[in-house]
Coordinates of C-alpha atoms in Angstrom, one line a residue:
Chain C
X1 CA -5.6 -47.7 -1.7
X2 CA -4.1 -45.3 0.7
X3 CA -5.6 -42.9 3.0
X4 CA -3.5 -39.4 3.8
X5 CA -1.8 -40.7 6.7
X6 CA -1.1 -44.0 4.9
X7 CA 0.7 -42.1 2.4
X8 CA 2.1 -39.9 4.7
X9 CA 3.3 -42.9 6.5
X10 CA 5.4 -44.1 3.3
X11 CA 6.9 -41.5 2.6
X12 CA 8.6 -41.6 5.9
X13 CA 10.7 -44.1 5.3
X14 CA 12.5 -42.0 2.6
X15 CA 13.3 -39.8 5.9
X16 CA 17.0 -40.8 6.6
X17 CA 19.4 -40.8 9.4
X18 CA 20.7 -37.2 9.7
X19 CA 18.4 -35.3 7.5
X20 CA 17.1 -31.5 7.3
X21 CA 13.6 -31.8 5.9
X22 CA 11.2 -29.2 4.8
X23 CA 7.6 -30.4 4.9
X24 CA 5.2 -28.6 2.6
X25 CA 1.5 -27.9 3.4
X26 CA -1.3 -30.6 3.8
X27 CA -0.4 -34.8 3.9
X28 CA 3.5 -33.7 3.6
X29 CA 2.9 -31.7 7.2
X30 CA 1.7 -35.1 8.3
X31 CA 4.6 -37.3 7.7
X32 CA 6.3 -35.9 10.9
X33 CA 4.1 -38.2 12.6
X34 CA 5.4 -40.8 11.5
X35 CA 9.4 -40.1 11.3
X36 CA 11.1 -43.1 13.5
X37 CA 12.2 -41.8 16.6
X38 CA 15.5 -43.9 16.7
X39 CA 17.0 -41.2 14.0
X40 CA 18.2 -37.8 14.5
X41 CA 15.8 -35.9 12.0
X42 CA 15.4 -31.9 11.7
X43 CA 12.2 -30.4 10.7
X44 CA 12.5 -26.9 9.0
X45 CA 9.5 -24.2 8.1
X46 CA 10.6 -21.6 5.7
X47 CA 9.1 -18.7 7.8
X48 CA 11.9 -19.6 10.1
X49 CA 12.4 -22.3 12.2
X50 CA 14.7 -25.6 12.6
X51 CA 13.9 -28.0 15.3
X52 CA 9.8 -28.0 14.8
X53 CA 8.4 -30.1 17.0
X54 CA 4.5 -31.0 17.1
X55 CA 1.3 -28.9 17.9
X56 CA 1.2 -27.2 21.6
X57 CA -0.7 -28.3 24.3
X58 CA -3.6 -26.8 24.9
X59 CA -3.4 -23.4 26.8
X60 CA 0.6 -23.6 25.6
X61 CA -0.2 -21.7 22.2
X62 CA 2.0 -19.1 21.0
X63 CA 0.9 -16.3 18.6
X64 CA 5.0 -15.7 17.8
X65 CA 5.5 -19.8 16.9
X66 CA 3.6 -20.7 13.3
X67 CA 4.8 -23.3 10.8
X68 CA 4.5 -22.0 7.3
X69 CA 0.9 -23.6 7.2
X70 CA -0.1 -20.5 10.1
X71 CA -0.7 -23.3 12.3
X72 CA 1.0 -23.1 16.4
X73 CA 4.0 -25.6 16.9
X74 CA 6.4 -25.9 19.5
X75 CA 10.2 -25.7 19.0
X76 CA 12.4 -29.2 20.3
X77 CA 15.7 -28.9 22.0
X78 CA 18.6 -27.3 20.4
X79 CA 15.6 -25.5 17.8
X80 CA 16.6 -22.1 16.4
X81 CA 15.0 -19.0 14.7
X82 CA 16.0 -17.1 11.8
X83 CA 15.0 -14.7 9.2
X84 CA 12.8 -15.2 6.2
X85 CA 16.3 -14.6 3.5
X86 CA 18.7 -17.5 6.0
X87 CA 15.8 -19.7 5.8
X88 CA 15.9 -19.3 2.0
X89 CA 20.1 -19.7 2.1
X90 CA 19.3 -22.7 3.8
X91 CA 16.9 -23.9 0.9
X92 CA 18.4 -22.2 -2.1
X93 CA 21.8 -23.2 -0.8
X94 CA 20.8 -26.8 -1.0
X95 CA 21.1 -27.3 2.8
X96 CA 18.3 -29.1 3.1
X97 CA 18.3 -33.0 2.3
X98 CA 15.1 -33.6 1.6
X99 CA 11.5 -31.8 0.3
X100 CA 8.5 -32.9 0.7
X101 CA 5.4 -30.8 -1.4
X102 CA 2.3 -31.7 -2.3
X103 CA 1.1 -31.0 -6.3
X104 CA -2.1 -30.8 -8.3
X105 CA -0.1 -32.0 -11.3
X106 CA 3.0 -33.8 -11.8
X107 CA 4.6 -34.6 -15.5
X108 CA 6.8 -37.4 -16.7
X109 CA 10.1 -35.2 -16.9
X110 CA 9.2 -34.5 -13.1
X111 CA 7.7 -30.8 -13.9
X112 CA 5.0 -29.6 -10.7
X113 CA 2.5 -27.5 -11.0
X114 CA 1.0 -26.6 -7.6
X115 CA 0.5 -23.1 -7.2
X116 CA -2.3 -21.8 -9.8
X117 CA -5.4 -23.0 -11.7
X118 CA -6.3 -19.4 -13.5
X119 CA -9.3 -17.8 -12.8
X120 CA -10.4 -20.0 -10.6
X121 CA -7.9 -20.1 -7.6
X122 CA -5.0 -18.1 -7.1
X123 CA -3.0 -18.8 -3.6
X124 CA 0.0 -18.2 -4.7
X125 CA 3.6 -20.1 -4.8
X126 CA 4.6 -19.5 -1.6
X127 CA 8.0 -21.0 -1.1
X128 CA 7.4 -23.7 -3.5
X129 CA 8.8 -22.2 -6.5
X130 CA 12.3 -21.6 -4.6
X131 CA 12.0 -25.0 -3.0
X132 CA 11.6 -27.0 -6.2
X133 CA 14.6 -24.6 -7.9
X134 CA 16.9 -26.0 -5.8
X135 CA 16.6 -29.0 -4.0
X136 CA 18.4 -32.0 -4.7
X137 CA 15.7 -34.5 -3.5
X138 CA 12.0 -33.6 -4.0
X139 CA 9.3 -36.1 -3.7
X140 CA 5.9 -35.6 -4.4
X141 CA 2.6 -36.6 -2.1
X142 CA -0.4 -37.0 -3.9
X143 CA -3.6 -38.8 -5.2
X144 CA -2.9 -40.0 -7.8
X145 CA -6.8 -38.5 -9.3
X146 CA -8.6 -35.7 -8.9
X147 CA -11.9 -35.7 -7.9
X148 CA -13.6 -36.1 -11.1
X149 CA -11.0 -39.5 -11.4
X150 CA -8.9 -37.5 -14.0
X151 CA -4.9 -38.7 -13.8
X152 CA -2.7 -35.6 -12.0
X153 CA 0.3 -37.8 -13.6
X154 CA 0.7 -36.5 -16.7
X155 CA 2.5 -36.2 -20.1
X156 CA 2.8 -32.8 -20.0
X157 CA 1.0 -30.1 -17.2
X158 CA -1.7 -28.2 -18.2
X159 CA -1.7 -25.9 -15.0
X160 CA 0.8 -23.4 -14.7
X161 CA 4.0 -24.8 -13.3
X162 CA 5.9 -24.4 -10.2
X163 CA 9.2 -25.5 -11.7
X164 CA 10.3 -27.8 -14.3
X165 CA 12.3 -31.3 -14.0
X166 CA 12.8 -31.1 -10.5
X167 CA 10.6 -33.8 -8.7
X168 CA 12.3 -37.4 -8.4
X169 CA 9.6 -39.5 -6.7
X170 CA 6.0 -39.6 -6.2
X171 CA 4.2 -41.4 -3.4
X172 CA 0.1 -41.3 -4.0
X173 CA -2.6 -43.1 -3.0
X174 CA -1.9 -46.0 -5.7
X175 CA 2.1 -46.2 -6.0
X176 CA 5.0 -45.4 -5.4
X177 CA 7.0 -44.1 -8.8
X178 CA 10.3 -42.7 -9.7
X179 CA 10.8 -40.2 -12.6
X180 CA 13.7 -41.8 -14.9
X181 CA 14.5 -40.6 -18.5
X182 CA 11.2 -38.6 -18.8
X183 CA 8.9 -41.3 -17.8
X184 CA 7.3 -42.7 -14.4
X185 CA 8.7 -45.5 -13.5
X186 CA 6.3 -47.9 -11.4
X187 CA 8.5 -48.6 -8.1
X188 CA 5.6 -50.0 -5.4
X189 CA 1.8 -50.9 -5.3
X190 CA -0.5 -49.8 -2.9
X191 CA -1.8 -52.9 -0.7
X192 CA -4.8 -54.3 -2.5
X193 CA -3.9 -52.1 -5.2
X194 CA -3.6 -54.1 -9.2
X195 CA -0.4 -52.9 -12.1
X196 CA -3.4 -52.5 -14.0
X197 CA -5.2 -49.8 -11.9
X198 CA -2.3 -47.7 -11.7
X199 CA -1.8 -48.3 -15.4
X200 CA -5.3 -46.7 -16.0
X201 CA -5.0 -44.1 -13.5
X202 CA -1.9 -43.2 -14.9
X203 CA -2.2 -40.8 -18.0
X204 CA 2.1 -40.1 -18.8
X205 CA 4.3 -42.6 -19.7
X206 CA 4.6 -45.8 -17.3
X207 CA 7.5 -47.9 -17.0
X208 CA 6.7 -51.4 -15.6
X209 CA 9.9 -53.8 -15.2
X210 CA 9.1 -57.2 -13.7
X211 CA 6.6 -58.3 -10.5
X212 CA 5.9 -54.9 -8.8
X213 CA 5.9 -55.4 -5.3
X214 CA 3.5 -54.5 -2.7
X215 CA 4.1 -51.3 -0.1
X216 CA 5.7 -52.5 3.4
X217 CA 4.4 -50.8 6.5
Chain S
X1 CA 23.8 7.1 20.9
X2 CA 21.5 8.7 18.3
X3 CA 18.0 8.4 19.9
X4 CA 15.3 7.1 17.0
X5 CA 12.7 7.6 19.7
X6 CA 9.2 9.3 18.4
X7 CA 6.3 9.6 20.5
X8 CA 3.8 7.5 19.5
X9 CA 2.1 5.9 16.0
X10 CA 1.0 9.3 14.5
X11 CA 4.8 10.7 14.7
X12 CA 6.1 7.7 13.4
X13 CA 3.5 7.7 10.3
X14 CA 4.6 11.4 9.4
X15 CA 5.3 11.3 5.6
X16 CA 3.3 9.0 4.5
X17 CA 1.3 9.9 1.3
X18 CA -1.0 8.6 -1.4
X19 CA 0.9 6.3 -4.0
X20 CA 3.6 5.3 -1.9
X21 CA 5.3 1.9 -2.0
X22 CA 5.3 0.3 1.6
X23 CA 7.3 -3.1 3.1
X24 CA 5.6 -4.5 5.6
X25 CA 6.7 -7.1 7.9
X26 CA 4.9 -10.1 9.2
X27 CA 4.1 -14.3 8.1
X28 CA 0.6 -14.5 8.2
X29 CA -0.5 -12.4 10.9
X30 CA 2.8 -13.6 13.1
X31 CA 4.8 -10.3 13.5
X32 CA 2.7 -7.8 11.5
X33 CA 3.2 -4.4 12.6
X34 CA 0.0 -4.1 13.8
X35 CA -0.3 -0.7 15.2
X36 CA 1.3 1.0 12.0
X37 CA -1.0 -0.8 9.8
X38 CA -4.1 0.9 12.0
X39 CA -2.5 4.3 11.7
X40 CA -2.2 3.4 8.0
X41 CA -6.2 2.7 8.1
X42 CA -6.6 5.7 10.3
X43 CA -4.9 8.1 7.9
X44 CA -6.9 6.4 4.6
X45 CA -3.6 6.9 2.4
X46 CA -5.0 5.4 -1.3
X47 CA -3.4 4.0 -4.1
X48 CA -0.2 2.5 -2.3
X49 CA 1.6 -0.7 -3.3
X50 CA 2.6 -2.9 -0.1
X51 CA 4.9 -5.5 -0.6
X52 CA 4.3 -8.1 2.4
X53 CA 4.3 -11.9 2.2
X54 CA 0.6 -12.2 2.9
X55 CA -2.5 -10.0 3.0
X56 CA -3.8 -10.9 6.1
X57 CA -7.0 -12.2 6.8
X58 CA -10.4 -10.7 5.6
X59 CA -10.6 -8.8 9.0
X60 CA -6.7 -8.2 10.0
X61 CA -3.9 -7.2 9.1
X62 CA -3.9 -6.2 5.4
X63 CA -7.2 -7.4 4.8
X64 CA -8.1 -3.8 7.0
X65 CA -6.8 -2.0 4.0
X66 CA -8.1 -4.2 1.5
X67 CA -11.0 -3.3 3.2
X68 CA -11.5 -0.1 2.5
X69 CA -9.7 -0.1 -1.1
X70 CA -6.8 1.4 -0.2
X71 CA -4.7 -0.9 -1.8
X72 CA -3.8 -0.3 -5.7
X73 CA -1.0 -3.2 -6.2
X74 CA 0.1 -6.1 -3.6
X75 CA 3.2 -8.1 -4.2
X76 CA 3.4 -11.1 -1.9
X77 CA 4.0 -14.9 -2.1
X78 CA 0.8 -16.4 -1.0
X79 CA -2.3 -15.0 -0.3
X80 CA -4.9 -18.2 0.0
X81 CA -6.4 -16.9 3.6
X82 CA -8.2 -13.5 2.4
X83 CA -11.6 -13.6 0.7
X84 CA -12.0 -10.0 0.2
X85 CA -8.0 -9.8 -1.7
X86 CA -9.6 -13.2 -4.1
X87 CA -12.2 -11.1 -4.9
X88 CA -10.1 -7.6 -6.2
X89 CA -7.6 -10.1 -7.4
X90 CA -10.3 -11.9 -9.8
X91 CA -12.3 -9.2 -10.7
X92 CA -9.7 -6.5 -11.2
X93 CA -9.5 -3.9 -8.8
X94 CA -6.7 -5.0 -7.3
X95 CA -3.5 -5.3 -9.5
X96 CA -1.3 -8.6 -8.1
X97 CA 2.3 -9.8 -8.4
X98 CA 2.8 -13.0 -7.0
X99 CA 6.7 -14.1 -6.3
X100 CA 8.5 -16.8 -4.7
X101 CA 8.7 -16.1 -1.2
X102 CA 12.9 -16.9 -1.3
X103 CA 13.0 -14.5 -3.8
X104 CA 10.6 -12.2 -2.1
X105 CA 12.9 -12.5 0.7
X106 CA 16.2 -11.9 -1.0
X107 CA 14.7 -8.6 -2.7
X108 CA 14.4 -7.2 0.6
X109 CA 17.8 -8.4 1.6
X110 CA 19.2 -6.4 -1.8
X111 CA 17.4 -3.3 -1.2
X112 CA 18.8 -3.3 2.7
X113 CA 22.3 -4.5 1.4
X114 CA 22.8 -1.9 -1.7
X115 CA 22.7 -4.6 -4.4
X116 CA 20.8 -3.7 -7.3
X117 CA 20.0 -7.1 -8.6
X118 CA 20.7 -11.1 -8.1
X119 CA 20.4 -13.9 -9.7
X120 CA 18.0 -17.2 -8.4
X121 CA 17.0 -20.4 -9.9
X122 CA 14.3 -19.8 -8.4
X123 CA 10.4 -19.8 -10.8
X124 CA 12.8 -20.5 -14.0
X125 CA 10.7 -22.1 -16.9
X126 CA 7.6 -20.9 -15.2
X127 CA 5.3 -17.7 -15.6
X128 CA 7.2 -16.2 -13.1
X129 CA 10.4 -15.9 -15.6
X130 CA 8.5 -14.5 -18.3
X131 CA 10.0 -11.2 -19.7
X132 CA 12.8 -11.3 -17.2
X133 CA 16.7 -11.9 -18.0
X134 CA 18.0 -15.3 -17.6
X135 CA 22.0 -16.7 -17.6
X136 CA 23.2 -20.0 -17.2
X137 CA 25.5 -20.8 -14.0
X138 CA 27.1 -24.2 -13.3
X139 CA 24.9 -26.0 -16.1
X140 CA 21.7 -24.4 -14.2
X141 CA 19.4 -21.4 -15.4
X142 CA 18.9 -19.0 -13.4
X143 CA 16.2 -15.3 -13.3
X144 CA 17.9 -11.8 -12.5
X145 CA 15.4 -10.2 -10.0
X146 CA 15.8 -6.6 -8.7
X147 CA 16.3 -5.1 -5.1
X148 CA 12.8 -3.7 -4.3
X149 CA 12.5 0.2 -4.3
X150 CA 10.1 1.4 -1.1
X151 CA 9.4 4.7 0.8
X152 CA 8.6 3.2 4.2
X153 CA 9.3 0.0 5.7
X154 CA 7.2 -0.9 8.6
X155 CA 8.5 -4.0 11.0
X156 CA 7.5 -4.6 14.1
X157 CA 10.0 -6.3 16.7
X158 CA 10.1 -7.5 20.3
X159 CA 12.4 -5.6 22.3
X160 CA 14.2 -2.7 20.9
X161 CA 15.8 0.3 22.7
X162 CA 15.9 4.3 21.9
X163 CA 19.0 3.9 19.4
X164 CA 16.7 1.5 17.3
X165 CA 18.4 -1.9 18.2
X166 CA 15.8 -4.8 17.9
X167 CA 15.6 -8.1 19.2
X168 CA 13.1 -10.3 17.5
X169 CA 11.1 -13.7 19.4
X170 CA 10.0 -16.7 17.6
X171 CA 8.8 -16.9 14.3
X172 CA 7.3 -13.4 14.5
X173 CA 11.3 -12.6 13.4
X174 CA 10.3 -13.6 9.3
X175 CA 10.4 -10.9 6.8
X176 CA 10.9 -8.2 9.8
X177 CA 14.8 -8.1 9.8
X178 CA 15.3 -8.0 6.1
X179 CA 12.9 -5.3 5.5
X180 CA 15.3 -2.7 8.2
X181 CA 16.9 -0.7 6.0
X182 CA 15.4 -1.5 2.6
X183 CA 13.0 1.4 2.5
X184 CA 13.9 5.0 2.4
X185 CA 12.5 5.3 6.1
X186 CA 11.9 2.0 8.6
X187 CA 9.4 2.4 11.1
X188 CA 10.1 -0.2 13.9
X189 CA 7.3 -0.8 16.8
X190 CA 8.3 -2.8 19.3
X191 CA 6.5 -5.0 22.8
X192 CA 9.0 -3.2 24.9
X193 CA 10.8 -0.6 24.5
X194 CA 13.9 0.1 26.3
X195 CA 16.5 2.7 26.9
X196 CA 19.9 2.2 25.3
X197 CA 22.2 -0.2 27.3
X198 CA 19.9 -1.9 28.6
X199 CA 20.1 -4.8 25.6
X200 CA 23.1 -7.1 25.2
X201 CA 24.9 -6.1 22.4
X202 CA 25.6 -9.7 21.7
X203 CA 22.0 -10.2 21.3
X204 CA 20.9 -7.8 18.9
X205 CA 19.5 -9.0 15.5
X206 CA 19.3 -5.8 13.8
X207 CA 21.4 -3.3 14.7
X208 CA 20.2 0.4 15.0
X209 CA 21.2 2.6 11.9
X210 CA 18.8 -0.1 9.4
X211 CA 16.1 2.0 12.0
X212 CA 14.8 5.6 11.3
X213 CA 12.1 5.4 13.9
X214 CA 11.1 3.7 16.8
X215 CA 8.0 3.6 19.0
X216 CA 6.3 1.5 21.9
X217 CA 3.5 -0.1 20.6
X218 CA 0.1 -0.9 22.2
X219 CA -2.7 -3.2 22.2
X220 CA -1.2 -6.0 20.3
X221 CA -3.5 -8.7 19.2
X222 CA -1.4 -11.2 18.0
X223 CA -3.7 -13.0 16.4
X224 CA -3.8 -16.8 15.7
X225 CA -4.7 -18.0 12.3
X226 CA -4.7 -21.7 12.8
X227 CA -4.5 -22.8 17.0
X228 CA -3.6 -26.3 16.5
X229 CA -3.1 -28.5 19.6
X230 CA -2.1 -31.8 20.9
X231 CA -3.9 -33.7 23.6
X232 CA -2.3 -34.5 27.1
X233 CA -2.1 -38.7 27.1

């Protein structure tokens, strides 16, 4: 089973020579970290920034440089600013290669919900809703359970939903899964992790073709 | 030049009544017009709807007119960092419309631009579409969404000079820029203000007729929600 920056860590590799990336809130923020540094990668936060680099030094805060999580970041080389409606031209627009988002609830025809659980905790959608809209390659970062062990991979969401057949792939704790014809397909297995634990963890539809092999690191 | 120069806070607040509608700049508590929202506090104008892409924090920012109940309707994107807004939210008292933050965004953009209306893919298929208009483009549905419709807008900037020019720095830019313009009146406090030629033309996000009124503001907090660091190896 993976921890956060495990998962973080596999995801990663999905982060390609050339790409804009927009990294959602929580493990997504994380997989930064581990982007390898022999690729020419840009990091954009929708309240207006590509070129993120990592957190500050200490003492070298800025109040004026926030990634969309509030948190201070620095800016790398050739890094620009811009307003809130260009950074949404540049996701909207389908300038960006690649989002990463975290979800409370994923379903087989790759709806998110992510945003709401009424009358109990209302944040808000935040860009998510316009992220999910329109980008072309959306994968999902998860556990695969809630707390109370309940499957967040679903038939059908019960939550109300951040936007509907838009996510392509889902890296949890267990797996690694692709959403094909309205079902999860099982793609990768956690190290240490059995076909038949993701099987029970797994509440929508679960393709499984052939020996599933395990995550490489 | 046409000087958009006022005094102070007070003078550029003149106008403001009970029941307005107000834009207000900021991410978070990056770039919030600080000084305007204090006068707002200051004057106790009730019943006003503030569209801004947070509330602020429990004891900033919006959260100081949350505070004292000021607030009748909010319309932001996200607004996970205020306890006091949860609580009006969930028990009533304070009427919410949550939207995308694009299309929050591109509302303000309308209202500046004189486009009545847009359409976005954005929130299709979710509660967010519900009761609005929807059209198919390119094989791909899509919501209308209207320009917003404010009295005041109230940004605050970097630099700007006495014609109202602004220069914005860092991330504090946001929802600033595409709120000029968009309300009836914009009220622009700036870090520094200058006297007209002093700024490069070249350099100038937002030039000065999207500006009504311009002031030197003071005291500026600039608060930091989440101060996240690395360590030196």
């Amino acid at each position: 089973m993976l921890d956060k920056n495990q998962i973080a860590q596999r995801i990663a590799q999905e982060v390609k020579e050339g790409y804009y990336v927009n990294l959602g809130i929580g493990i997504p923020t994380l997989v930064a970290n581990f982007v390898r540094d022999d690729i020419q990668v840009e990091f954009q936060s929708e309240n207006g920034i590509l070129g993120m680099g990592p957190f500050p030094f200490k003492g070298e805060e800025d109040a004026d440089l926030i990634n969309a999580g509030k948190q201070t970041i620095t800016a790398l080389k050739g890094a620009s600013y811009f307003d809130s409606a260009t950074s949404f031209s540049m996701i909207r627009g389908q300038h960006v290669d690649l989002t990463i988002l975290g979800a409370m609830e994923v379903s087989q025809n790759g709806d998110i919900a992510n945003w709401k659980i009424p009358g109990k905790m209302v944040k808000g959608m935040g860009g998510a809703m316009d992220l999910v809209a329109s980008a072309e390659n959306i994968i999902v970062a998860m556990m695969h359970t809630n707390r109370a062990g309940q499957s967040k991979l679903l038939k059908q969401c019960s939550l109300p939903l951040t936007g509907v057949n838009c996510v392509k792939k889902i890296v949890s704790n267990l797996a690694v899964l692709e959403i094909i014809d309205g079902k999860f397909k099982l793609l990768e297995r956690a190290p240490g992790v059995s076909v038949s634990e993701i099987q029970k963890a797994t509440l929508g539809d679960l393709i499984i073709e052939g020996d599933i092999p395990q995550m490489k690191f | 030049m046409i000087n958009k120069t006022v005094a102070n806070v007070q003078h550029a607040c003149r106008g403001v009544e009970d029941g307005m509608t107000f834009m207000l700049g900021g991410f978070g508590l990056c770039g919030i017009p600080e000084n305007a929202i204090a006068e707002l506090v200051r004057l106790d104008v009730k019943e006003v709807t503030c569209i801004s892409n947070n509330a602020g924090v429990d004891n900033f920012g919006l959260g100081l007119l949350l505070q004292k109940r000021q607030i009748k309707k909010m319309i932001s994107s996200y607004v996970g960092e205020n306890a006091e807004f949860e609580r009006q939210m969930l028990s009533g008292e304070l009427e919410v419309e949550l939207i995308p933050q694009g299309t929050l965004a591109q509302r303000c953009l309308a209202a500046q631009s004189g486009v009545p209306a847009f359409y976005t893919p954005a929130g299709y298929g979710t509660e967010v579409g519900e009761g609005k208009e929807s059209r198919d483009f390119n094989g791909k549905m899509h919501l209308l969404e209207h320009a917003f419709k404010a009295q005041f807008s109230f940004v605050k900037a970097w630099k700007g000079d006495t014609a109202g020019n602004l220069i914005f720095k860092g991330t504090a830019r946001n929802f600033n820029p595409n709120m000029c313009g968009a309300a009836k009146i914009t009220v622009a406090e700036v870090e520094h203000l200058v006297p007209a030629g002093e700024l490069d033309p070249n350099q100038i996000h937002i030039p000065g007729i999207f500006v009504q009124r311009i002031f030197q503001g003071e005291h500026y907090q600039k608060r930091i929600e989440q101060r996240t660091v690395r360590q030196r190896v």
